[in-house]
Amino acid sequence: MIIVMNPELAGDAAETSAVERAVARYPNVSTLVRCVHGAHRTLTEVHVLGDTAPLPTDVFAALPGVERVLRVLQRYRAIGRHEGQAVTPGFEYQGLQFTQESFHIFAGLCAVDERASVEATFRALQALGVQTTRAGAYKPRTSPYDFQGLGAQCLPYVFELAGKFGIKVIAMEVMNEQHLNQIQSALRESGNATGVMLQIGTRNAQNFELLKVVGQQKEMPVLFKRGMGITLEESLNACEYVAASGNHQIVFGLRGMKTNLGDPHRNLVDFAHVPVVRRMTRLPVCIDPSHAVGKKSFGPEGISDLHHVTAQGVIAGANMVLVDVHPRPEEALCDGPQALTLDELKPFVEDVHLVRRAYEQRLALFHPAARRT
Ligand code: PEP
Ligand code: MN
């Protein structure tokens, strides 16, 4: 059961303590107060754990300061969208909103290889008005002999250049706590020139200790990428670890499933799950067409599969697109075949915005504006 407090109340309000005392009168239950700092409002929720079935909802609903009482019908207590829960708080980071209504393109380097690539990419993004990017410093590679990423040594210039070119958020994968600490200190040393969204890669989707580590800090949001070989339910449960550890600033990423049934694509594109995740959770949803498709093959009309699958995710309501770009894909040290060139980036961004406008027209067609909360 979740008792949602009125949005104007502070997390430590007397009304919240009174609700906790009221719950304490019942046997075999305990409470956990959660403050969710959303993009538009702060939500205080009193989560009631244990044997909640005998508890009457109306008693709690009548207490001062209570907005509503929800019964948790499914497992995803923190990230799930429960019975009648229309508000999806999302979060604000670096002045940008990340909600189920917002939209951002994170275009950038799969792996940072040299300063010049970062500079050229950020310059191209700035010219297109894009303030969000990706830049891999730590790369999980199938072979130990492949390029593993430049690690902490590239962070100072990546953050400095981000500040110079107006990049507000960089999606960056971390594989252990040390990576997180290195990012935190390099950000501080850069004078917080930019922000980082910590990416949990598909290979670490069920690394529960890492999920707890990124969940225990609230400084940086988390992009959780679905596990490539586990069910959606398993991925949502894994993602729940981040929120249950305290960090509710989460974006859920779809990046394709590993199976030969997706051939000739690198993975079986799973963007049909965009509306599913939006319905089941309160999280903004990201699609990664680059890692889903894996190369730039073109259809007979001259549009690449990568553009087509991006369009499929965006027209279904994706809130974020993560896409690989490289100034010279043929020289990239990681995933070159799927990277757009800087010249290809402009039509890609235009195409994505065109499809996003089509999604908004679909919303107007199917949804009265009042329901879009
Ligand atoms: C990446 O985005 O660089 C990456 C390795 O993706 P994934 O974890 O989805 O394979
Ligand atoms: Mn990659």
Tab-separated table of N, CA, C and O in Angstrom, residues 219-261:
chain	number	residue	atom	x	y	z
A	219	GLU	N	23.088	12.156	-6.746
A	219	GLU	CA	23.677	13.279	-7.479
A	219	GLU	C	23.409	13.146	-8.982
A	219	GLU	O	23.125	14.116	-9.658
A	220	MET	N	23.523	11.918	-9.493
A	220	MET	CA	23.384	11.711	-10.938
A	220	MET	C	22.236	10.748	-11.233
A	220	MET	O	22.059	9.753	-10.524
A	221	PRO	N	21.475	11.024	-12.305
A	221	PRO	CA	20.415	10.081	-12.679
A	221	PRO	C	21.005	8.826	-13.326
A	221	PRO	O	22.203	8.767	-13.628
A	222	VAL	N	20.147	7.852	-13.555
A	222	VAL	CA	20.597	6.552	-14.065
A	222	VAL	C	19.820	6.183	-15.326
A	222	VAL	O	18.593	6.293	-15.368
A	223	LEU	N	20.560	5.776	-16.349
A	223	LEU	CA	19.936	5.182	-17.544
A	223	LEU	C	20.136	3.676	-17.417
A	223	LEU	O	21.262	3.181	-17.557
A	224	PHE	N	19.054	2.968	-17.134
A	224	PHE	CA	19.134	1.511	-16.977
A	224	PHE	C	18.803	0.871	-18.315
A	224	PHE	O	17.706	1.045	-18.845
A	225	LYS	N	19.741	0.103	-18.875
A	225	LYS	CA	19.468	-0.575	-20.149
A	225	LYS	C	19.029	-2.010	-19.876
A	225	LYS	O	19.702	-2.753	-19.153
A	226	ARG	N	17.923	-2.336	-20.472
A	226	ARG	CA	17.321	-3.670	-20.315
A	226	ARG	C	18.331	-4.788	-20.578
A	226	ARG	O	19.159	-4.679	-21.482
A	227	GLY	N	18.236	-5.855	-19.802
A	227	GLY	CA	19.112	-7.000	-20.052
A	227	GLY	C	18.778	-7.640	-21.388
A	227	GLY	O	17.612	-7.812	-21.715
A	228	MET	N	19.810	-7.997	-22.140
A	228	MET	CA	19.567	-8.468	-23.519
A	228	MET	C	19.005	-9.887	-23.593
A	228	MET	O	18.467	-10.283	-24.617
A	229	GLY	N	19.136	-10.643	-22.495
A	229	GLY	CA	18.698	-12.046	-22.566
A	229	GLY	C	17.783	-12.429	-21.420
A	229	GLY	O	17.696	-13.601	-21.061
A	230	ILE	N	17.134	-11.448	-20.833
A	230	ILE	CA	16.210	-11.747	-19.719
A	230	ILE	C	14.849	-11.142	-20.055
A	230	ILE	O	14.739	-10.325	-20.982
A	231	THR	N	13.843	-11.542	-19.317
A	231	THR	CA	12.500	-11.054	-19.640
A	231	THR	C	12.356	-9.585	-19.220
A	231	THR	O	13.152	-9.064	-18.421
A	232	LEU	N	11.314	-8.965	-19.752
A	232	LEU	CA	11.040	-7.578	-19.376
A	232	LEU	C	10.789	-7.504	-17.869
A	232	LEU	O	11.257	-6.589	-17.193
A	233	GLU	N	10.071	-8.488	-17.345
A	233	GLU	CA	9.777	-8.503	-15.906
A	233	GLU	C	11.072	-8.548	-15.085
A	233	GLU	O	11.213	-7.841	-14.087
A	234	GLU	N	12.022	-9.367	-15.544
A	234	GLU	CA	13.291	-9.443	-14.821
A	234	GLU	C	14.050	-8.112	-14.885
A	234	GLU	O	14.653	-7.673	-13.906
A	235	SER	N	13.988	-7.468	-16.051
A	235	SER	CA	14.664	-6.169	-16.179
A	235	SER	C	13.994	-5.118	-15.303
A	235	SER	O	14.669	-4.288	-14.687
A	236	LEU	N	12.665	-5.137	-15.252
A	236	LEU	CA	11.969	-4.148	-14.425
A	236	LEU	C	12.281	-4.379	-12.943
A	236	LEU	O	12.485	-3.433	-12.186
A	237	ASN	N	12.353	-5.632	-12.545
A	237	ASN	CA	12.717	-5.938	-11.160
A	237	ASN	C	14.131	-5.456	-10.850
A	237	ASN	O	14.404	-4.933	-9.772
A	238	ALA	N	15.032	-5.649	-11.829
A	238	ALA	CA	16.417	-5.209	-11.631
A	238	ALA	C	16.464	-3.692	-11.505
A	238	ALA	O	17.139	-3.137	-10.626
A	239	CYS	N	15.712	-3.018	-12.352
A	239	CYS	CA	15.655	-1.559	-12.327
A	239	CYS	C	15.091	-1.064	-10.992
A	239	CYS	O	15.513	-0.034	-10.463
A	240	GLU	N	14.180	-1.839	-10.452
A	240	GLU	CA	13.574	-1.502	-9.163
A	240	GLU	C	14.640	-1.405	-8.067
A	240	GLU	O	14.493	-0.646	-7.115
A	241	TYR	N	15.739	-2.172	-8.215
A	241	TYR	CA	16.819	-2.094	-7.232
A	241	TYR	C	17.360	-0.668	-7.107
A	241	TYR	O	17.721	-0.224	-6.024
A	242	VAL	N	17.455	0.019	-8.248
A	242	VAL	CA	18.007	1.384	-8.225
A	242	VAL	C	17.088	2.282	-7.405
A	242	VAL	O	17.532	2.993	-6.490
A	243	ALA	N	15.786	2.209	-7.708
A	243	ALA	CA	14.823	3.063	-7.001
A	243	ALA	C	14.719	2.657	-5.533
A	243	ALA	O	14.663	3.513	-4.650
A	244	ALA	N	14.715	1.341	-5.287
A	244	ALA	CA	14.579	0.873	-3.901
A	244	ALA	C	15.786	1.304	-3.066
A	244	ALA	O	15.701	1.395	-1.849
A	245	SER	N	16.917	1.569	-3.728
A	245	SER	CA	18.111	2.011	-2.992
A	245	SER	C	18.078	3.509	-2.738
A	245	SER	O	18.968	4.045	-2.088
A	246	GLY	N	17.112	4.212	-3.314
A	246	GLY	CA	16.955	5.635	-2.982
A	246	GLY	C	16.940	6.598	-4.156
A	246	GLY	O	16.537	7.738	-4.030
A	247	ASN	N	17.439	6.160	-5.323
A	247	ASN	CA	17.501	7.085	-6.461
A	247	ASN	C	16.328	6.826	-7.415
A	247	ASN	O	16.262	5.775	-8.055
A	248	HIS	N	15.443	7.797	-7.512
A	248	HIS	CA	14.263	7.644	-8.381
A	248	HIS	C	14.465	8.316	-9.733
A	248	HIS	O	13.549	8.359	-10.541
A	249	GLN	N	15.641	8.870	-9.938
A	249	GLN	CA	15.904	9.555	-11.212
A	249	GLN	C	16.393	8.512	-12.213
A	249	GLN	O	17.591	8.329	-12.404
A	250	ILE	N	15.450	7.827	-12.835
A	250	ILE	CA	15.797	6.681	-13.679
A	250	ILE	C	15.113	6.817	-15.035
A	250	ILE	O	13.944	7.201	-15.118
A	251	VAL	N	15.852	6.457	-16.078
A	251	VAL	CA	15.286	6.295	-17.419
A	251	VAL	C	15.453	4.827	-17.778
A	251	VAL	O	16.520	4.246	-17.526
A	252	PHE	N	14.410	4.219	-18.344
A	252	PHE	CA	14.493	2.799	-18.708
A	252	PHE	C	14.825	2.699	-20.206
A	252	PHE	O	14.125	3.268	-21.045
A	253	GLY	N	15.880	1.965	-20.535
A	253	GLY	CA	16.336	1.909	-21.931
A	253	GLY	C	16.058	0.582	-22.611
A	253	GLY	O	16.307	-0.481	-22.047
A	254	LEU	N	15.533	0.659	-23.835
A	254	LEU	CA	15.349	-0.530	-24.680
A	254	LEU	C	16.455	-0.516	-25.728
A	254	LEU	O	16.705	0.515	-26.353
A	255	ARG	N	17.107	-1.651	-25.924
A	255	ARG	CA	18.263	-1.700	-26.830
A	255	ARG	C	18.316	-2.982	-27.648
A	255	ARG	O	19.328	-3.348	-28.201
A	256	GLY	N	17.194	-3.708	-27.691
A	256	GLY	CA	17.160	-4.934	-28.484
A	256	GLY	C	17.533	-6.151	-27.661
A	256	GLY	O	18.199	-6.059	-26.634
A	257	MET	N	17.064	-7.312	-28.143
A	257	MET	CA	17.279	-8.576	-27.439
A	257	MET	C	18.231	-9.445	-28.238
A	257	MET	O	18.162	-9.495	-29.464
A	258	LYS	N	19.073	-10.178	-27.539
A	258	LYS	CA	20.074	-11.010	-28.216
A	258	LYS	C	19.437	-12.322	-28.669
A	258	LYS	O	19.075	-13.175	-27.856
A	259	THR	N	19.278	-12.458	-29.952
A	259	THR	CA	18.770	-13.700	-30.547
A	259	THR	C	19.024	-13.629	-32.050
A	259	THR	O	18.940	-12.554	-32.648
A	260	ASN	N	19.315	-14.778	-32.642
A	260	ASN	CA	19.528	-14.778	-34.092
A	260	ASN	C	18.248	-14.510	-34.851
A	260	ASN	O	18.270	-14.279	-36.058
A	261	LEU	N	17.127	-14.558	-34.155
A	261	LEU	CA	15.855	-14.283	-34.828
A	261	LEU	C	15.783	-12.843	-35.321
A	261	LEU	O	14.922	-12.506	-36.124
